Short mmCIF file of C-alpha atoms in Angstrom, two decimals:
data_model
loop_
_atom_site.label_atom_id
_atom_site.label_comp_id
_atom_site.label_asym_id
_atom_site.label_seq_id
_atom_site.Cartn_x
_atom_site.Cartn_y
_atom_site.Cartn_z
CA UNK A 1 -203.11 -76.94 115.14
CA UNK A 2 -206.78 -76.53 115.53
CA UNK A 3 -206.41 -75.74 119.56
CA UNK A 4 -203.83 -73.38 118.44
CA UNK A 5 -206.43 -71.39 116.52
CA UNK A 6 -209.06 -72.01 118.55
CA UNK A 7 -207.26 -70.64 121.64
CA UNK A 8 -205.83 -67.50 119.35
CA UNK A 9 -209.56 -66.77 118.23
CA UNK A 10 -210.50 -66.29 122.02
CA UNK A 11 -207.30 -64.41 122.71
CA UNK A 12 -208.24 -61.78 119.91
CA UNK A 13 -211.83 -61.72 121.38
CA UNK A 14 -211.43 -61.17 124.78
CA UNK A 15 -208.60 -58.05 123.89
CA UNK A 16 -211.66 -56.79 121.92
CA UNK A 17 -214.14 -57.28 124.27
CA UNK A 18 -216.00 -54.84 123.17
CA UNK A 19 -216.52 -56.84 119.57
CA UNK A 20 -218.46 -60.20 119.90
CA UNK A 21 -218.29 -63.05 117.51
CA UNK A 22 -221.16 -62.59 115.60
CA UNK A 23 -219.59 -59.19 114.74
CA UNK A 24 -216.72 -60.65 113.02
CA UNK A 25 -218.86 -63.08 111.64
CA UNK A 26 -221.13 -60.56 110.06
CA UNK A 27 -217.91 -59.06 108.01
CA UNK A 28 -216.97 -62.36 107.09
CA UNK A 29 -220.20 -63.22 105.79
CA UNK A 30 -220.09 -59.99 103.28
CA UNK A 31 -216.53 -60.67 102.28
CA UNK A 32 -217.82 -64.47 101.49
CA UNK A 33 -218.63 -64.55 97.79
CA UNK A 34 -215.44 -61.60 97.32
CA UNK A 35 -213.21 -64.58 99.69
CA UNK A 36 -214.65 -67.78 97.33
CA UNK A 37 -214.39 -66.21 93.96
CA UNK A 38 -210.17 -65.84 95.05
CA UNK A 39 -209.72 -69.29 94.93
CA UNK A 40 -209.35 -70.84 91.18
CA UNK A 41 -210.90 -74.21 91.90
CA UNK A 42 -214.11 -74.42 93.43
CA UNK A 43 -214.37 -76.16 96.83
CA UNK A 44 -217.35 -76.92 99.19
CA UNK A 45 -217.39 -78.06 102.42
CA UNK A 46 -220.02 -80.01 104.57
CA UNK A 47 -221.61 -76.97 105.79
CA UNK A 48 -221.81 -74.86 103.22
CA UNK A 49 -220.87 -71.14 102.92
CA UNK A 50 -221.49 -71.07 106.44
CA UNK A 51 -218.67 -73.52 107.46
CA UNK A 52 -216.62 -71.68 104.69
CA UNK A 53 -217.24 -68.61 106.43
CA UNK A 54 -216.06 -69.68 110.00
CA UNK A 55 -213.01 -71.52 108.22
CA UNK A 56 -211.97 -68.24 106.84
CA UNK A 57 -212.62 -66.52 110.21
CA UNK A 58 -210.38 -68.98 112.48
CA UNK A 59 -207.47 -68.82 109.97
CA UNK A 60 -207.48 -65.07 109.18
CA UNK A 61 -207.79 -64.06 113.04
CA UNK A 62 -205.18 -67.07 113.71
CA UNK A 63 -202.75 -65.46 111.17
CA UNK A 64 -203.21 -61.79 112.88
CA UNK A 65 -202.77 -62.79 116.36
CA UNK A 66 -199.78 -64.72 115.33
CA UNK A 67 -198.37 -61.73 113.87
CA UNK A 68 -199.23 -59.65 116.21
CA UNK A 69 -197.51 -61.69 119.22
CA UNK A 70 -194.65 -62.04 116.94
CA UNK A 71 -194.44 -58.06 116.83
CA UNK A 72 -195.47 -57.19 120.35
CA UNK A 73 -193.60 -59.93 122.47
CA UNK A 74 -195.67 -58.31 125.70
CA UNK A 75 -199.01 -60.01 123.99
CA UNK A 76 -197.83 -63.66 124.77
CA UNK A 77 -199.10 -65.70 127.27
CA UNK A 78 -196.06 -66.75 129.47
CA UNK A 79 -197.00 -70.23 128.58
CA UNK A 80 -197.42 -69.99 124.72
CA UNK A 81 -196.77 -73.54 123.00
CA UNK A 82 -195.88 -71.36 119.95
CA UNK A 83 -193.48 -69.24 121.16
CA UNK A 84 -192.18 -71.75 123.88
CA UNK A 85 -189.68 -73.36 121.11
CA UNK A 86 -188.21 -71.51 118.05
CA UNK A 87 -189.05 -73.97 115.79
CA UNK A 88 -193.18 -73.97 115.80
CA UNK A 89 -192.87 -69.90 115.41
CA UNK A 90 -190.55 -70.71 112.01
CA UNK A 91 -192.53 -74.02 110.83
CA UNK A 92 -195.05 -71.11 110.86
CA UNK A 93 -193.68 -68.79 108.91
CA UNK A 94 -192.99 -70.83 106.24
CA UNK A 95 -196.23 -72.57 106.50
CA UNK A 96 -197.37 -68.95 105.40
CA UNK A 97 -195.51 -68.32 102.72
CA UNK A 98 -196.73 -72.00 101.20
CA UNK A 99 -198.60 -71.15 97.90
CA UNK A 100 -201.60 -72.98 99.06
CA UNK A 101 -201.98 -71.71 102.45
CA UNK A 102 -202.78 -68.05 100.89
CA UNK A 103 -205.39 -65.88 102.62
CA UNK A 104 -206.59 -62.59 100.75
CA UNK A 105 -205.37 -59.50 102.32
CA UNK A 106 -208.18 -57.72 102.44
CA UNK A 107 -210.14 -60.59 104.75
CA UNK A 108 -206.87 -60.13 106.81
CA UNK A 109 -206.94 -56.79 106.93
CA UNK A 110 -210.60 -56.04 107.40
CA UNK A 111 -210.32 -58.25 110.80
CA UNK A 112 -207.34 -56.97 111.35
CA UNK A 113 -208.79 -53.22 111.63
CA UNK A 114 -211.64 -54.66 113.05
CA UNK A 115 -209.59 -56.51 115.92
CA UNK A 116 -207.87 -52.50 116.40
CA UNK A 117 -208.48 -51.14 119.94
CA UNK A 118 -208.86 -47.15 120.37
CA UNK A 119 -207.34 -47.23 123.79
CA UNK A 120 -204.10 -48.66 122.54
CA UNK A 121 -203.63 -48.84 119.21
CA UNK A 122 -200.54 -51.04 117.35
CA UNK A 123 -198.38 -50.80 114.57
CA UNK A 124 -199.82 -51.09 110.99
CA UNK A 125 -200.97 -54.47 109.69
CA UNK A 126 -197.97 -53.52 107.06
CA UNK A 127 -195.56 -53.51 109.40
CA UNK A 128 -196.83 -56.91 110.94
CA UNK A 129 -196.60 -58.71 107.90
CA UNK A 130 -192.84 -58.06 107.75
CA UNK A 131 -192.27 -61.01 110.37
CA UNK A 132 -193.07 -64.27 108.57
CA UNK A 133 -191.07 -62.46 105.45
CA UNK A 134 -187.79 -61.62 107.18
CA UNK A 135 -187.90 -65.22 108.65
CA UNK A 136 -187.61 -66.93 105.29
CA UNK A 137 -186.04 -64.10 102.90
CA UNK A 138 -182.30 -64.79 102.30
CA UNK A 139 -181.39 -61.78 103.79
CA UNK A 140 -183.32 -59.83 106.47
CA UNK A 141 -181.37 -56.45 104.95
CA UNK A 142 -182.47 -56.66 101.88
CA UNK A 143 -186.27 -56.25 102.60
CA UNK A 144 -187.75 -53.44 101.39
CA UNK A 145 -190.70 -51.77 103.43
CA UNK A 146 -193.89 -53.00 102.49
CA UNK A 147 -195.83 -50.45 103.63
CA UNK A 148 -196.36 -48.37 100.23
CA UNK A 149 -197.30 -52.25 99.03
CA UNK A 150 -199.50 -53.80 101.53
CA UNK A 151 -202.80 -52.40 100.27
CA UNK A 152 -202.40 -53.71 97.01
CA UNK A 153 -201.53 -57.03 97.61
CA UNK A 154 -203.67 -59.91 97.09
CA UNK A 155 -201.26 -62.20 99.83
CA UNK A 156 -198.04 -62.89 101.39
CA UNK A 157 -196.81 -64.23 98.25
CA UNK A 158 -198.52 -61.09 96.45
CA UNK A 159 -196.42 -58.93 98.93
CA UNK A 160 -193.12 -60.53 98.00
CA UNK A 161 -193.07 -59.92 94.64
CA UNK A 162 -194.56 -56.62 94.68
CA UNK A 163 -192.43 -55.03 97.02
CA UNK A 164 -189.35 -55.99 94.74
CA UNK A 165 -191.52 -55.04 91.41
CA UNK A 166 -189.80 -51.56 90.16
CA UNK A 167 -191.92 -50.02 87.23
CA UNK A 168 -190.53 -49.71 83.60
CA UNK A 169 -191.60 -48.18 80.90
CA UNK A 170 -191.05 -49.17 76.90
CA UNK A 171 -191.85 -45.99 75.25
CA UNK A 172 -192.16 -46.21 71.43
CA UNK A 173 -191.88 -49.49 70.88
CA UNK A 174 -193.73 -51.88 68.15
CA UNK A 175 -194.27 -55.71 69.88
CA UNK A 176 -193.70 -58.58 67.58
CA UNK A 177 -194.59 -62.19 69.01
CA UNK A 178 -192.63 -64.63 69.65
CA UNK A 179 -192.49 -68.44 70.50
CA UNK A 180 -192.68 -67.72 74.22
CA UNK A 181 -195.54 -65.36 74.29
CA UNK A 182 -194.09 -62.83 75.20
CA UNK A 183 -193.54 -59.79 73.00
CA UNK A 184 -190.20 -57.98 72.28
CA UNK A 185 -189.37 -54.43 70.26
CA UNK A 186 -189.09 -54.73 66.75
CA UNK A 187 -186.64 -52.28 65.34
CA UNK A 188 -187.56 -50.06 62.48
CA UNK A 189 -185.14 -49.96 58.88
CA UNK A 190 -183.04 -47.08 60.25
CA UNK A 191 -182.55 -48.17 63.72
CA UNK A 192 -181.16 -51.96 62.17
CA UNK A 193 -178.84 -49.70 59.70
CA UNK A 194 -177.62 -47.94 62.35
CA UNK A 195 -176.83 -51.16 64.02
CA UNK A 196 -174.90 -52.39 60.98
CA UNK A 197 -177.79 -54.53 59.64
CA UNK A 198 -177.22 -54.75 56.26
CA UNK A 199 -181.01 -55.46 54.11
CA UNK A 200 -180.14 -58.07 51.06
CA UNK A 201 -183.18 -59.27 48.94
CA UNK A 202 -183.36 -63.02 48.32
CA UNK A 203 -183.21 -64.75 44.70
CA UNK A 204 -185.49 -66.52 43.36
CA UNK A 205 -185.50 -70.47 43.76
CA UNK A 206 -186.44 -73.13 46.23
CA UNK A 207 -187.89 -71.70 49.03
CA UNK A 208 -188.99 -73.84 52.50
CA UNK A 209 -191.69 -72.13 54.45
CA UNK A 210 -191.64 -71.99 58.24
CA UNK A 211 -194.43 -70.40 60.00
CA UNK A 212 -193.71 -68.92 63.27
CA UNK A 213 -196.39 -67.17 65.64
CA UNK A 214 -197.18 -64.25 64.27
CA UNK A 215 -198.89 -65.78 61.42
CA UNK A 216 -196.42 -64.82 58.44
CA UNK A 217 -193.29 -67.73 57.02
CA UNK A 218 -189.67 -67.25 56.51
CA UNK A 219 -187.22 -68.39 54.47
CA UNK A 220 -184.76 -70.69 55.97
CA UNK A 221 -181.62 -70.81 53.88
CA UNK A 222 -179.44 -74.52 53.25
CA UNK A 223 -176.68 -74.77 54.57
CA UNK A 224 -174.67 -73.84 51.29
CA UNK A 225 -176.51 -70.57 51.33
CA UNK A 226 -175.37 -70.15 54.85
CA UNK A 227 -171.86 -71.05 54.23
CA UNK A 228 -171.89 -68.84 51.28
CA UNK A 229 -173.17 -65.97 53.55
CA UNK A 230 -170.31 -66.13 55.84
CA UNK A 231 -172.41 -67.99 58.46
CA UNK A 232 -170.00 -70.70 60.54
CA UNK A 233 -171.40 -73.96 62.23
CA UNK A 234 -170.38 -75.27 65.04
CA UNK A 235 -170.76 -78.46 67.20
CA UNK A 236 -172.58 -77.82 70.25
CA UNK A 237 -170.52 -80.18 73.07
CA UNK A 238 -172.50 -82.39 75.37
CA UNK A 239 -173.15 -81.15 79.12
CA UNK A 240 -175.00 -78.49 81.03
CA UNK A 241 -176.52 -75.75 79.14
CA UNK A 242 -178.92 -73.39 80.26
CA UNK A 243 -180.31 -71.23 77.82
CA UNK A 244 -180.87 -67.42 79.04
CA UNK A 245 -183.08 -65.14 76.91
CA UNK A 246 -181.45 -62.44 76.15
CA UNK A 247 -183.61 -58.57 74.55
CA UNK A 248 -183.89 -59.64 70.92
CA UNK A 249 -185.51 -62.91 71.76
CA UNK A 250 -183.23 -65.36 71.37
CA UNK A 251 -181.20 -67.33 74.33
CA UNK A 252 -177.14 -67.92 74.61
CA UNK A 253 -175.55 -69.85 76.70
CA UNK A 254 -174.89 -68.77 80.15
CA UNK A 255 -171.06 -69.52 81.56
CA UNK A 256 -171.15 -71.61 84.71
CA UNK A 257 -168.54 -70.32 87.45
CA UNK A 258 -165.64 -72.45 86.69
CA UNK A 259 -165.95 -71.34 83.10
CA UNK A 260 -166.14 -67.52 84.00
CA UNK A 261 -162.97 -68.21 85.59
CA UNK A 262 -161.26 -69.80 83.01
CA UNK A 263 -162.06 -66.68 80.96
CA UNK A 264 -160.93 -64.23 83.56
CA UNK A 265 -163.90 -63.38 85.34
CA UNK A 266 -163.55 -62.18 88.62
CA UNK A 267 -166.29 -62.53 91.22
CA UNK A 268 -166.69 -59.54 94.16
CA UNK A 269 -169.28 -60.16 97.00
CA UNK A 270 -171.45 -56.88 97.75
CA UNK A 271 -171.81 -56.49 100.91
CA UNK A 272 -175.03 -56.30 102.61
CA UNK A 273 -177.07 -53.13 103.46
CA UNK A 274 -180.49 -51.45 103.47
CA UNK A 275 -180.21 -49.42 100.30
CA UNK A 276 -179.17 -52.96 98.18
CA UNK A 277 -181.29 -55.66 96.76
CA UNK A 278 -179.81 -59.44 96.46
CA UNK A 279 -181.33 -58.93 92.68
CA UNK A 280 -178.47 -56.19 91.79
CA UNK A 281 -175.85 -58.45 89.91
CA UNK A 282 -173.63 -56.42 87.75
CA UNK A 283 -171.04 -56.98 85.11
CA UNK A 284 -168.25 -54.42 84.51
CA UNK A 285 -164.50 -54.08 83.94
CA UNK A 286 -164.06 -58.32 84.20
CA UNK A 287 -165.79 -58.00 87.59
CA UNK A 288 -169.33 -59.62 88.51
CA UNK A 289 -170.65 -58.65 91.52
CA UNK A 290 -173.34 -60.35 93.47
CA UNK A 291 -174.96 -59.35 96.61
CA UNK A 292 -174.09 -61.98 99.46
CA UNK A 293 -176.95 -64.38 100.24
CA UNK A 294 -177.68 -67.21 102.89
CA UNK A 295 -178.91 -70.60 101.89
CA UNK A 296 -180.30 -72.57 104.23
CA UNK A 297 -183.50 -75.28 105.28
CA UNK A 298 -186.37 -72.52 104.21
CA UNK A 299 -184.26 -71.39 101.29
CA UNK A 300 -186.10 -74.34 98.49
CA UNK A 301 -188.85 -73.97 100.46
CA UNK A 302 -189.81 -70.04 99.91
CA UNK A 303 -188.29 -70.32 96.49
CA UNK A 304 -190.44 -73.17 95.12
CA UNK A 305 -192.98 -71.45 96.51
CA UNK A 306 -192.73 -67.53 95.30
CA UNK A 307 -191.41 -68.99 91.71
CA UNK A 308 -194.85 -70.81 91.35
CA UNK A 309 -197.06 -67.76 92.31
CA UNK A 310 -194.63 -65.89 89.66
CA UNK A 311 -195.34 -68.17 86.80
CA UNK A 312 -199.07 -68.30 87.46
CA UNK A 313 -199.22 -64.48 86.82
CA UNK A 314 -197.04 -64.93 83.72
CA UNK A 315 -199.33 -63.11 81.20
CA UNK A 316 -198.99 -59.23 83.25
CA UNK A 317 -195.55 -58.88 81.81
CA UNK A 318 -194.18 -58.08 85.19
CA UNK A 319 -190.29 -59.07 85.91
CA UNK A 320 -190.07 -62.22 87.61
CA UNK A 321 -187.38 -61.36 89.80
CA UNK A 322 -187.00 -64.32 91.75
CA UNK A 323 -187.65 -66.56 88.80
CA UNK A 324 -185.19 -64.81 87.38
CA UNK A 325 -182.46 -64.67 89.92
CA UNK A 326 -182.88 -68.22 90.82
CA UNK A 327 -182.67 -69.05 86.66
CA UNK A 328 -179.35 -67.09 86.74
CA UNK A 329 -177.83 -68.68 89.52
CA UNK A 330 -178.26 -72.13 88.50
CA UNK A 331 -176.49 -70.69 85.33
CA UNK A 332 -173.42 -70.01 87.15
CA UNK A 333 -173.91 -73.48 89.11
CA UNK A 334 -173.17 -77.08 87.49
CA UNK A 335 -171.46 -78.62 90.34
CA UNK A 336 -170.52 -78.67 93.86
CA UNK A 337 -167.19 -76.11 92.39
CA UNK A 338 -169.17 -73.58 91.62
CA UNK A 339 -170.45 -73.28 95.04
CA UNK A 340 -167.47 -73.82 96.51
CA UNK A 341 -166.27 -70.89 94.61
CA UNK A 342 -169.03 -68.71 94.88
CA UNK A 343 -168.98 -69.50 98.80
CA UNK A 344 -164.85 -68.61 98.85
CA UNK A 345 -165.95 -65.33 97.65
CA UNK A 346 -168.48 -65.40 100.77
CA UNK A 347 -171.11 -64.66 97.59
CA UNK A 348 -173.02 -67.69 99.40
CA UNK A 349 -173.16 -68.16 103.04
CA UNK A 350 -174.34 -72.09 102.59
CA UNK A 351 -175.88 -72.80 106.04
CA UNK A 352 -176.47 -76.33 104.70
CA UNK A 353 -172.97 -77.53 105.18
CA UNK A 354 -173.02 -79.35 101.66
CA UNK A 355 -171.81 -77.36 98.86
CA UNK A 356 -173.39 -80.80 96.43
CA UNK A 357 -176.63 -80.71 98.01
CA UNK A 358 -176.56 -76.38 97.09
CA UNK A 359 -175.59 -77.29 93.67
CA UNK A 360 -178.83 -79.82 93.78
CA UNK A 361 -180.78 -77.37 94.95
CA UNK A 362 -181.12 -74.92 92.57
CA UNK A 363 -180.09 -77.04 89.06
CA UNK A 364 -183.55 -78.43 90.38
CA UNK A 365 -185.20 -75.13 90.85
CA UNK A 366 -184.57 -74.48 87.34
CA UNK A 367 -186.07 -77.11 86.00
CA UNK A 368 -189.10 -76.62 84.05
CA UNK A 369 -189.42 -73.20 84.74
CA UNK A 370 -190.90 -70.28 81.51
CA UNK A 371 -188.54 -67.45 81.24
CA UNK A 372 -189.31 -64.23 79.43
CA UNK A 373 -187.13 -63.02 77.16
CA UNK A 374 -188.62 -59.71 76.93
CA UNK A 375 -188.22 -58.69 80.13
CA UNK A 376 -185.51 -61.11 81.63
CA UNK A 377 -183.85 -59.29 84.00
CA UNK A 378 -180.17 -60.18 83.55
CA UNK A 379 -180.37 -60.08 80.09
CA UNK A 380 -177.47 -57.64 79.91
CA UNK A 381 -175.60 -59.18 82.12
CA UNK A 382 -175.76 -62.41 80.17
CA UNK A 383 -174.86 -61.15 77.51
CA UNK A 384 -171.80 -59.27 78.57
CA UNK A 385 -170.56 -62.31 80.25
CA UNK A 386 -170.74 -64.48 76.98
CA UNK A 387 -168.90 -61.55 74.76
CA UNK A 388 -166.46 -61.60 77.34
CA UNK A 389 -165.83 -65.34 77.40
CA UNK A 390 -165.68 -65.67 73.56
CA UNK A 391 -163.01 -62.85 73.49
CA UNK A 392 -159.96 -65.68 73.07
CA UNK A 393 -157.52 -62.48 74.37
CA UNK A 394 -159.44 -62.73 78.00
CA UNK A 395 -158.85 -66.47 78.10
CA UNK A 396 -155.46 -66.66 76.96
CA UNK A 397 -154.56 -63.21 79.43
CA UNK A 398 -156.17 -65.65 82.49
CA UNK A 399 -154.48 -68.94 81.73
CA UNK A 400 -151.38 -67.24 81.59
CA UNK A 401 -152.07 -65.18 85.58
CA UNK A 402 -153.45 -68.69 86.57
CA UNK A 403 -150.25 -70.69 85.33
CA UNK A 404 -147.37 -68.05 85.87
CA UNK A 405 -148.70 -65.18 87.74
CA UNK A 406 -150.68 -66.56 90.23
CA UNK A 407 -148.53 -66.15 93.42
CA UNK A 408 -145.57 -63.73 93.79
CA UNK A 409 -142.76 -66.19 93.47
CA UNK A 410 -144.08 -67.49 90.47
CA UNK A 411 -144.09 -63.85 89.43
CA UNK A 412 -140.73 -63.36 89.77
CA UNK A 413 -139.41 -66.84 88.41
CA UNK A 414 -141.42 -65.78 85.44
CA UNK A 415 -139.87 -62.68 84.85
CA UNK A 416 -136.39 -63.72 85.62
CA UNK A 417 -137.35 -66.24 82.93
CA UNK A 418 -138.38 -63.54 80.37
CA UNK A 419 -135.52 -61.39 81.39
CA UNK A 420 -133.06 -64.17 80.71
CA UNK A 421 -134.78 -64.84 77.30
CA UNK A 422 -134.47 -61.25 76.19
CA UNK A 423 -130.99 -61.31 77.37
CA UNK A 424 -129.98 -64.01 75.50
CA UNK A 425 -131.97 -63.12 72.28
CA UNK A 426 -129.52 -60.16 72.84
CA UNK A 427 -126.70 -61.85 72.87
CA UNK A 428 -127.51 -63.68 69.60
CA UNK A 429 -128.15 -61.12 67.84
CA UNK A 430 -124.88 -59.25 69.11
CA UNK A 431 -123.02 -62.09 67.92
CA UNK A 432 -124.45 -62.32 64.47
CA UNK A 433 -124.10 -58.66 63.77
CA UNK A 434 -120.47 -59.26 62.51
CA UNK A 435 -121.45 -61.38 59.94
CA UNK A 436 -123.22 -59.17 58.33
CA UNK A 437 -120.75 -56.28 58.79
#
């Protein structure tokens, strides 16, 4: 890989000839402390700053040659290794989007203007970075442009999540604590009233004390008290069960697939376009729609990867959409059914040829992950899928389209079976009449 650098360095140098090396070594060596102080764990090398400095220098100018040739095909030698066989340019492109393979942007893009020639100038560094993205993003038609996004960014990583960051505001709202650290809105007497909240003062008698975080205890009632309050418990059966936070702070269980079916739940693939992210995943009228998405070989890898960068800035209270998403979708997935479900309602295009190895896939990207509950991004939907499901009218209405409704001649044997019911209810009734006359 090191001739591969090597050989871009003197590529970018002799299509600046009018730049020398010690010219982009000079930037580098201002950026150097700014470049170090990016890194979390201090490293040194054998050299010194100055062997930091040229380290920094090959990779950054390696990175925007790459993405330049990748851009403007006419800037490859005929004879590229790189771009000879697919494969190296991809291995590449993920190799960039690997969390510890990040290189600030603003080394990158200080070469990068630096590396600009007047005569013939190219398309925006923005517009560059695009490539190793739409190589590993489950859907090239779902990228946003990056270019109102690019400045800002601290990486490639950086660049992912901020270009599918949307800004919200919590206007009025008092923030409570809570076990995750997060913070959630604490409503005031009238708005819990107007809820149907109704405020009862406890008696005086045994109380047990259990702090929580923000520094204050809480009653817990026995569970006579409960029992007496109307409260109802319940055996929790073994298996799968991912907890989703919902607004209030507290998690439910989310339905897998084969579950949502059972209750009626009807799945609708949205289509891809330009004006649709794969994070839009709505529930209304029974239906939950998903925007199609591809899994395949770079899928874990870009995942793993942009989930870790999300939960190392966990304390800006940003969304965490693909923390999120991924969280949501192992939800809906137990086993190898569920994708083969979600995959017959080309939801998932599974380029991986095993629907068990899918399933796999992201019950282990879940694992071990912190989820916000204040600002969990399907929270709603969650939560309208789990009324749904405990509605017993919506399970009994799809048991009875699976088992009698569920192709057209069962349809009509059904209802020939019904009519010849009523008909003969008829009949009785016809024939008891006299008696009663």
């Amino acid at each position: 890989m090191e001739q591969h650098k090597n050989r871009y360095l003197e590529s970018l140098l002799k299509r600046t000839d009018k730049k020398g090396m010690h010219e982009y070594l000079e930037a580098m060596m201002e950026l150097e402390a700014r470049a170090h102080d990016c890194y979390s764990d201090p490293f040194y090398l054998a050299g010194g700053a100055d062997n930091f400095v040229q380290m920094m220098l090959l990779d950054a100018c390696f990175v925007i040659e790459f993405l330049r040739k990748c851009y403007l095909p006419e800037l490859r030698d005929k004879d590229d290794p790189i771009f000879a066989t697919s494969w190296i340019k991809i291995q590449i492109c993920r190799d960039l989007m690997l969390l510890e393979n990040q290189l600030p942007f603003f080394v990158l893009l200080q070469l990068f203007n630096m590396s600009e020639t007047s005569s013939n100038p190219g398309p925006q560094f923005a517009k560059l970075a695009e490539t190793p993205l739409r190589q590993v993003l489950p859907k090239d038609d779902y990228f946003p442009s990056p270019s109102s996004k690019c400045e800002s960014s601290k990486h490639f990583l950086d660049l992912v999540h901020n270009i599918f960051s949307r800004d919200q505001a919590y206007p009025n709202q008092i923030s409570i604590p809570i076990n995750c650290g997060t913070c959630v809105k604490m409503p005031c007497v009238m708005e819990l009233e107007e809820a149907g909240v109704k405020c009862q003062a406890v008696k005086k008698g045994k109380k047990i004390s259990i702090p929580i975080n923000c520094g204050t205890c809480v009653k817990i009632p026995c569970v006579m008290e409960l029992e007496e309050a109307g409260v109802k418990c319940q055996a929790v059966k073994k298996g799968k069960e991912i907890s989703i936070p919902i607004n209030c702070g507290t998690c439910v269980k989310m339905p897998c697939v084969m579950e949502l079916e059972e209750a009626g739940v009807k799945f609708q693939a949205v289509k891809k376009g330009k004006e649709i992210s794969i994070f839009e995943i709505n529930f209304e009228d029974g239906v939950l729609k998903i925007p199609e998405f591809e899994v395949s070989d770079l899928t874990e890898i870009f995942l793993r990867n942009i989930i870790a960068y999300e939960q190392h800035i966990g304390n800006d209270h940003k969304t965490k959409y693909f923390t999120d998403f991924t969280s949501f979708v192992d939800a809906l997935i137990n086993t190898k059914e569920d994708v083969s479900k979600l995959c017959g309602h080309q939801i998932i295009t599974n380029l991986l040829g095993d629907d068990e190895e899918v399933a796999c896939m992201f019950n282990k990207l879940g694992q071990g992950k912190i989820l916000e509950p204040s600002s969990f991004y399907y929270s709603q939907v969650c939560q309208k899928l789990n009324d749904h499901c405990q509605k017993r009218w919506n399970k009994a209405r799809a048991k009875l389209m699976r088992d009698y409704f569920n192709t057209p001649w069962a349809s009509v044997s059904t209802s020939a079976a019904i009519f010849l019911l009523l008909l003969t209810l008829a009949q009785t009734l016809a024939s008891l009449i006299p008696l009663f006359v």
